[in-house]
Coordinates of N, CA and C and ligand atoms in Angstrom, one line a residue:
X1 N 0.7 -1.1 -0.1 CA 0.0 0.0 0.3 C 0.9 1.3 -0.1
X2 N 0.4 2.0 -0.7 CA 0.9 3.7 -0.8 C 0.7 4.3 0.5
X3 N 1.7 4.8 1.2 CA 1.7 5.9 2.3 C 1.3 7.3 1.7
X4 N 0.1 7.7 2.0 CA -0.6 9.1 1.2 C 0.1 10.1 2.6
X5 N -0.2 10.0 4.0 CA 0.0 10.8 5.3 C 0.9 9.9 6.3
X6 N 2.1 10.9 6.4 CA 3.0 9.8 7.6 C 2.6 9.8 8.5
X7 N 3.1 9.2 9.5 CA 2.7 9.4 11.1 C 3.0 10.6 11.5
X8 N 3.8 11.3 11.3 CA 4.8 12.6 11.6 C 4.1 13.9 10.9
X9 N 3.3 13.7 9.6 CA 2.4 14.8 9.1 C 1.0 14.7 9.8
X10 N 0.5 13.4 10.2 CA -0.4 13.5 10.6 C -0.3 14.6 12.5
X11 N 0.4 13.9 13.0 CA 0.5 14.4 14.4 C 0.9 15.9 14.5
X12 N 1.5 16.6 13.5 CA 1.6 17.8 13.4 C 0.3 18.7 13.2
X13 N -0.3 18.0 12.5 CA -1.8 18.6 11.9 C -2.5 18.6 12.9
X14 N -2.8 17.8 13.8 CA -3.8 17.3 14.7 C -3.5 18.6 16.0
X15 N -2.3 18.5 15.8 CA -1.5 19.4 16.9 C -2.1 21.0 16.4
X16 N -2.2 21.1 15.6 CA -2.6 22.4 15.1 C -4.2 22.7 15.0
X17 N -4.7 21.4 14.9 CA -5.9 21.5 15.2 C -6.8 22.0 16.9
X18 N -5.9 21.3 17.0 CA -6.5 21.3 18.7 C -6.2 22.7 19.2
X19 N -5.0 22.8 18.9 CA -4.7 24.5 18.9 C -5.7 26.1 18.6
X20 N -6.3 25.6 17.3 CA -7.3 26.2 16.4 C -8.7 26.0 17.8
X21 N -8.9 25.0 17.9 CA -10.2 24.5 18.9 C -10.1 25.4 19.9
X22 N -9.0 24.9 20.6 CA -8.9 25.7 22.0 C -9.1 27.2 21.7
X23 N -8.7 28.2 20.7 CA -8.8 29.2 20.6 C -10.2 29.8 20.2
X24 N -11.0 28.8 19.7 CA -12.2 29.2 19.3 C -13.4 28.9 20.3
X25 N -13.1 28.6 21.8 CA -14.0 28.5 22.3 C -13.6 29.3 24.0
X26 N -14.5 30.4 24.2 CA -14.2 31.0 25.5 C -13.4 30.0 26.7
X27 N -12.1 30.6 27.3 CA -11.5 29.8 28.3 C -12.0 29.1 28.9
X28 N -13.1 29.6 29.6 CA -13.7 28.9 31.1 C -15.1 28.1 30.6
X29 N -15.2 27.8 29.2 CA -16.2 26.5 28.7 C -15.5 25.5 28.2
X30 N -16.4 24.3 29.1 CA -16.1 22.9 28.5 C -16.1 22.9 26.8
X31 N -15.4 21.9 26.5 CA -15.5 21.2 25.2 C -16.0 20.0 25.0
X32 N -17.0 19.3 24.8 CA -17.6 18.0 24.9 C -17.1 17.4 23.4
X33 N -16.3 16.4 23.5 CA -16.1 15.7 22.4 C -16.9 14.5 22.0
X34 N -17.8 14.5 21.2 CA -18.2 13.1 20.9 C -17.4 12.2 19.8
X35 N -17.0 11.1 20.1 CA -16.3 10.4 19.1 C -17.2 9.2 18.2
X36 N -17.1 9.6 17.1 CA -17.6 8.3 16.0 C -17.2 7.1 16.0
X37 N -17.6 6.3 16.8 CA -16.9 5.0 16.5 C -17.1 3.9 15.5
X38 N -16.3 3.3 14.9 CA -15.1 3.0 15.4 C -14.1 4.1 14.9
X39 N -14.1 4.5 13.4 CA -13.1 4.8 12.9 C -12.9 6.1 13.6
X40 N -13.2 7.1 14.6 CA -12.7 8.3 15.1 C -12.0 8.1 15.8
X41 N -11.4 6.7 16.9 CA -10.9 6.3 18.0 C -9.6 7.0 18.2
X42 N -8.8 6.7 17.0 CA -7.3 7.5 16.8 C -7.0 8.8 16.4
X43 N -8.1 9.1 15.8 CA -7.7 10.8 16.0 C -8.3 11.0 17.3
X44 N -9.5 10.9 17.8 CA -9.7 11.6 19.2 C -8.7 11.2 20.0
X45 N -8.3 10.3 20.2 CA -7.0 10.0 21.1 C -5.9 10.8 21.1
X46 N -5.7 11.3 19.8 CA -4.3 12.0 19.8 C -5.1 14.2 19.9
X47 N -6.0 13.9 19.3 CA -6.7 15.3 19.7 C -6.8 16.0 21.0
X48 N -7.4 14.9 21.4 CA -7.9 15.2 23.2 C -6.1 15.4 24.1
X49 N -5.6 14.2 23.6 CA -4.1 14.8 24.6 C -3.2 16.0 24.0
X50 N -3.8 16.8 23.2 CA -3.0 18.1 22.7 C -3.8 19.0 23.0
X51 N -5.3 19.0 24.1 CA -6.4 19.8 24.4 C -5.4 19.7 26.1
X52 N -6.6 20.9 26.5 CA -6.3 21.3 27.9 C -7.3 20.3 28.6
X53 N -7.5 20.3 30.0 CA -8.5 19.8 31.2 C -9.7 20.2 31.1
X54 N -10.0 21.2 30.4 CA -11.8 21.5 29.9 C -12.6 20.8 29.1
X55 N -11.5 19.7 28.6 CA -12.3 18.6 27.4 C -12.8 17.3 28.3
X56 N -14.2 17.1 27.7 CA -14.8 16.2 28.2 C -15.2 15.3 26.9
X57 N -15.6 14.1 27.0 CA -15.5 13.4 26.2 C -16.6 11.9 26.1
X58 N -17.4 11.6 25.2 CA -18.5 10.7 24.9 C -18.2 9.6 23.6
X59 N -19.1 8.9 23.5 CA -18.4 8.1 22.5 C -20.0 7.7 21.9
X60 N -19.9 7.3 20.5 CA -21.2 6.9 19.6 C -21.0 6.1 18.7
X61 N -21.5 5.1 18.3 CA -21.4 4.3 17.2 C -22.6 3.8 16.0
X62 N -22.1 4.4 15.1 CA -22.6 4.5 13.6 C -22.0 3.3 12.5
X63 N -22.8 2.8 11.9 CA -22.2 2.0 10.6 C -22.8 2.7 9.1
X64 N -22.4 2.8 8.4 CA -22.6 3.2 7.2 C -22.5 2.7 5.9
X65 N -21.7 1.5 6.6 CA -20.8 0.7 5.4 C -21.1 -0.9 5.8
X66 N -21.1 -1.4 4.8 CA -21.3 -3.2 4.9 C -19.7 -3.3 5.2
X67 N -19.1 -4.3 4.4 CA -17.4 -4.5 4.3 C -16.8 -3.7 3.5
X68 N -17.2 -3.2 2.3 CA -17.0 -3.2 1.1 C -16.3 -1.6 1.3
X69 N -16.2 -1.2 -0.1 CA -15.4 0.3 -0.4 C -16.3 1.3 -0.8
X70 N -17.8 1.2 -0.8 CA -18.8 1.8 -1.3 C -20.1 2.2 -0.5
X71 N -20.1 3.3 -0.1 CA -21.1 4.0 0.8 C -22.4 3.1 0.2
X72 N -23.4 2.9 1.2 CA -24.2 2.2 1.1 C -25.6 3.6 0.9
X73 N -25.3 4.5 2.0 CA -26.2 5.6 2.4 C -27.1 5.1 3.3
X74 N -26.9 4.0 4.0 CA -27.6 3.9 5.0 C -26.8 4.2 6.3
X75 N -27.6 4.3 7.4 CA -26.9 4.5 8.5 C -27.6 3.7 9.9
X76 N -26.6 3.2 10.3 CA -27.2 2.3 11.7 C -27.0 2.9 13.0
X77 N -27.5 3.1 13.9 CA -27.3 3.6 15.0 C -27.0 2.5 16.2
X78 N -25.6 2.3 16.5 CA -25.5 1.2 17.2 C -24.8 1.3 18.7
X79 N -24.6 2.5 19.0 CA -23.8 2.9 20.6 C -24.6 4.3 20.5
X80 N -25.7 4.6 21.6 CA -25.8 6.0 21.7 C -24.5 6.6 22.8
X81 N -25.1 7.9 23.1 CA -23.9 8.6 24.4 C -24.4 8.4 25.7
X82 N -23.6 8.7 26.6 CA -23.9 8.0 28.0 C -24.5 9.5 28.5
X83 N -23.9 10.5 27.8 CA -24.5 12.0 29.0 C -25.4 13.1 28.3
X84 N -26.2 13.8 28.7 CA -26.8 14.7 28.0 C -26.2 15.6 27.2
X85 N -26.5 16.0 25.9 CA -25.5 17.2 25.4 C -26.0 18.6 25.4
X86 N -27.3 18.8 26.2 CA -27.9 19.9 26.4 C -27.0 21.3 27.1
X87 N -26.8 22.3 26.7 CA -26.2 23.2 27.3 C -25.0 22.8 26.8
X88 N -24.1 22.3 26.0 CA -22.6 22.0 26.1 C -22.2 22.5 24.6
X89 N -20.8 22.8 24.7 CA -20.0 22.8 23.6 C -20.0 21.7 23.1
X90 N -20.3 21.0 21.7 CA -20.5 19.4 21.3 C -19.4 19.9 20.3
X91 N -18.4 18.8 20.1 CA -17.8 18.9 18.7 C -17.8 17.6 18.7
X92 N -18.6 17.1 17.2 CA -18.1 15.3 16.9 C -16.9 15.0 16.2
X93 N -16.4 14.1 16.2 CA -15.1 13.6 15.9 C -15.0 12.6 14.9
X94 N -15.0 12.7 14.0 CA -15.0 11.9 12.8 C -13.8 11.7 12.0
X95 N -13.6 10.2 11.7 CA -12.4 9.7 10.7 C -12.7 10.6 9.5
X96 N -14.1 10.3 8.8 CA -13.5 11.0 7.4 C -15.2 11.4 7.0
X97 N -15.4 12.4 6.1 CA -16.6 12.5 5.6 C -16.3 12.8 4.1
X98 N -17.3 11.5 3.5 CA -17.0 11.4 2.4 C -18.0 11.7 1.5
X99 N -18.9 11.0 1.3 CA -20.6 11.0 0.9 C -21.3 12.4 1.5
X100 N -20.9 12.2 3.0 CA -21.5 13.3 4.0 C -22.8 13.0 4.7
X101 N -23.4 11.4 4.2 CA -24.6 10.8 4.4 C -24.3 10.7 6.0
X102 N -23.8 10.1 6.6 CA -23.6 9.6 7.7 C -23.7 10.8 8.6
X103 N -22.3 12.0 8.5 CA -22.5 13.3 9.2 C -23.8 13.9 9.3
X104 N -24.2 13.7 8.2 CA -25.5 14.7 8.3 C -26.8 14.2 8.7
X105 N -26.8 12.9 9.0 CA -27.8 12.3 10.0 C -27.3 12.5 11.1
X106 N -25.9 12.2 11.8 CA -25.7 12.3 12.8 C -25.8 14.0 13.6
X107 N -25.6 14.8 12.8 CA -25.8 16.1 13.3 C -26.8 16.6 13.4
X108 N -27.9 16.0 12.6 CA -29.2 16.4 12.7 C -30.0 15.8 14.4
X109 N -29.4 14.5 14.7 CA -29.9 13.7 15.9 C -29.3 14.6 16.9
X110 N -27.7 14.6 16.8 CA -27.3 15.6 18.3 C -27.8 16.7 18.3
X111 N -28.0 17.8 17.3 CA -28.7 18.8 17.3 C -30.1 18.7 17.8
X112 N -30.9 17.9 18.0 CA -32.3 17.6 18.6 C -32.0 17.3 20.1
X113 N -30.7 17.4 20.7 CA -30.4 17.4 21.4 C -30.2 18.6 22.6
X114 N -30.4 19.6 22.1 CA -30.4 21.1 22.2 C -28.8 21.4 22.7
X115 N -28.0 21.3 22.4 CA -26.4 21.6 22.6 C -26.5 23.0 22.5
X116 N -25.2 23.7 23.2 CA -25.4 24.9 23.5 C -24.3 25.4 22.1
X117 N -23.7 24.8 21.5 CA -23.0 24.7 19.8 C -22.7 23.3 19.3
X118 N -22.6 23.2 18.6 CA -22.5 21.5 17.3 C -21.4 22.0 16.7
X119 N -20.5 21.7 16.4 CA -19.4 21.6 15.3 C -18.8 20.4 15.0
X120 N -18.2 20.3 14.1 CA -17.6 18.8 13.4 C -16.0 18.8 13.6
X121 N -15.4 18.1 13.9 CA -13.8 17.8 13.4 C -13.8 16.2 12.6
X122 N -13.1 16.5 11.3 CA -12.6 15.3 10.9 C -11.4 15.2 10.3
X123 N -10.8 14.2 10.2 CA -9.4 14.3 10.4 C -9.5 14.3 8.9
X124 N -9.7 13.7 7.6 CA -10.3 13.9 6.1 C -11.0 14.0 5.6
X125 N -11.2 14.6 4.4 CA -12.2 15.3 3.8 C -11.8 15.0 2.2
X126 N -13.0 14.5 1.9 CA -13.4 14.0 0.0 C -14.2 14.5 -0.3
X127 N -14.1 16.0 -0.7 CA -15.2 16.9 -1.0 C -15.5 16.3 -2.7
X128 N -15.2 15.7 -3.5 CA -15.5 15.1 -5.0 C -16.3 14.2 -4.4
X129 N -16.4 13.8 -3.6 CA -17.7 12.6 -3.2 C -18.9 12.9 -2.6
X130 N -19.0 14.5 -2.3 CA -19.9 14.8 -1.3 C -21.3 14.5 -2.1
X131 N -22.5 13.9 -1.5 CA -24.0 14.1 -2.0 C -24.7 14.9 -1.2
X132 N -24.4 15.5 -0.3 CA -25.1 16.2 0.7 C -24.0 17.3 1.4
X133 N -24.3 18.5 1.4 CA -23.8 19.5 1.9 C -23.9 19.7 3.3
X134 N -22.7 19.2 4.1 CA -23.0 19.2 5.5 C -21.6 20.1 5.9
X135 N -22.3 21.0 7.0 CA -20.7 21.6 7.9 C -20.0 20.8 8.4
X136 N -18.6 21.3 8.1 CA -17.3 20.4 8.9 C -16.4 21.7 9.4
X137 N -16.3 22.0 10.4 CA -15.9 23.2 11.0 C -14.1 23.0 10.8
X138 N -13.8 22.1 11.4 CA -12.3 21.5 11.2 C -11.8 20.2 10.7
X139 N -11.1 20.6 9.5 CA -10.6 19.3 8.7 C -9.2 19.5 8.7
X140 N -8.5 18.2 8.9 CA -7.1 17.9 8.8 C -6.7 17.8 7.2
X141 N -6.9 17.1 6.8 CA -6.8 16.7 5.3 C -7.7 16.5 4.4
X142 N -7.5 17.4 3.3 CA -8.6 17.5 2.2 C -7.7 16.1 1.2
X143 N -8.1 15.2 0.8 CA -7.7 14.1 0.0 C -8.8 13.8 -1.6
X144 N -7.8 13.3 -2.2 CA -8.8 12.9 -3.3 C -9.4 11.6 -3.3
X145 N -10.1 11.4 -4.2 CA -11.2 10.3 -4.0 C -10.1 8.9 -4.3
X146 N -9.8 8.6 -3.5 CA -9.4 7.4 -3.1 C -9.5 6.7 -2.0
X147 N -9.4 5.1 -1.6 CA -10.3 4.4 -0.5 C -8.5 4.4 0.4
X148 N -9.0 5.0 1.4 CA -7.8 5.2 2.4 C -8.0 4.2 3.6
X149 N -6.9 3.7 4.3 CA -6.7 2.9 5.4 C -5.9 3.3 6.5
X150 N -5.8 2.8 7.6 CA -4.9 3.2 8.5 C -5.5 4.8 9.6
X151 N -5.0 4.6 10.9 CA -5.3 6.0 11.7 C -6.4 5.6 12.1
X152 N -7.2 4.5 12.2 CA -8.8 4.6 12.7 C -9.5 4.0 11.3
X153 N -9.1 4.3 10.7 CA -10.0 3.5 9.1 C -9.3 2.4 8.7
X154 N -10.7 1.7 8.4 CA -10.6 0.2 8.2 C -11.2 -0.2 6.6
X155 N -10.5 -1.4 6.5 CA -11.2 -1.9 5.3 C -11.5 -3.2 5.6
X156 N -12.8 -3.7 5.7 CA -13.4 -4.8 6.3 C -12.9 -4.8 7.8
X157 N -12.9 -4.1 8.6 CA -12.3 -4.0 9.9 C -10.9 -4.2 10.1
X158 N -10.3 -4.3 9.3 CA -8.7 -4.2 9.2 C -8.2 -2.8 8.8
X159 N -6.9 -3.0 9.3 CA -5.6 -1.4 9.0 C -5.9 -0.6 9.7
X160 N -7.0 -0.8 11.1 CA -7.2 0.3 12.0 C -5.9 0.7 12.5
X161 N -5.1 -0.2 12.9 CA -4.0 0.4 13.7 C -2.8 0.5 13.1
X162 N -2.8 1.1 11.6 CA -1.3 1.7 10.9 C -1.3 2.7 11.4
X163 N 0.1 3.4 11.8 CA 0.4 4.6 12.1 C 0.2 6.0 11.1
X164 N 0.1 5.1 9.5 CA 0.0 6.2 8.6 C -1.9 6.2 7.9
X165 N -1.7 7.0 7.3 CA -2.8 6.6 6.3 C -2.4 6.0 4.9
X166 N -2.8 5.1 4.2 CA -2.1 5.0 3.0 C -3.5 4.3 2.1
X167 N -3.3 4.6 0.7 CA -4.4 4.2 0.0 C -4.6 2.7 -0.2
X168 N -5.5 2.3 -0.1 CA -5.9 0.7 0.0 C -5.7 0.1 -1.2
X169 N -5.1 -1.0 -1.2 CA -4.8 -1.5 -2.6 C -5.0 -3.2 -2.1
X170 N -5.7 -4.1 -2.7 CA -5.7 -5.3 -2.4 C -4.8 -6.4 -2.7
Ligands
LIG1 P1 -20.4 9.1 4.4 O1 -21.3 9.0 5.0 O2 -19.9 8.9 3.2 O3 -19.7 10.6 4.3 O4 -19.0 8.2 5.3 C1 -18.6 8.4 6.1 C2 -18.2 7.0 6.6 O5 -17.6 6.0 5.6 C3 -16.4 7.2 7.6 O6 -17.1 7.3 8.8 C4 -15.7 5.9 7.2 O7 -16.2 4.9 8.3 C5 -16.6 5.3 6.1 N1 -15.5 5.8 4.7 C6 -15.3 7.0 4.0 N2 -14.5 6.7 3.1 C7 -13.5 5.8 3.7 C8 -11.9 5.8 3.0 O8 -11.3 6.0 2.4 N3 -11.9 4.3 4.2 C9 -12.1 4.0 5.0 N4 -13.4 4.4 5.4 C10 -14.3 5.0 4.6
LIG2 MG1 -15.8 2.7 8.5

């Protein structure tokens, strides 16, 4: 597989994103990160370790893909949050925004729970694949239409543990 983004490049960019996020919220306010499992877990882990103690976090699980490389457009809810979002500054933490269908669905559900603010952070974005418009305030890297794995992203549940992001080849 061809390495698209190496570990050091990703590390440096996530540090920048963490600083940007910290700057965007008043210093005395909590920032509540909602990680979208499973793909978002590595990004989340690195992001929060570059942030201050005012961060809290929760996890949600949805699935939009079977085991292939094409989006079904169908989103299934597999694990809900443990705590309320009401009046909190919420940031959804996702691995990648592709068609946008998953995020669109998630944002609607989370917005209905009355957070004070709702933003989204995605490590990767593939804008050429977008089917629905969806706001993503924090983007790590914009990439071309290639199926990628590593750093949380899988193909059939494999390769999530790669420390870099690679273009998938069977
Ligand atoms: P969307 O609903 O099409 O935006 O898809 C979002 C989800 O599809 C992501 O959270 C990923 O789990 C998965 N996905 C999209 N593109 C890729 C990719 O290139 N590699 C691995 N997973 C992907
Ligand atoms: Mg996936």
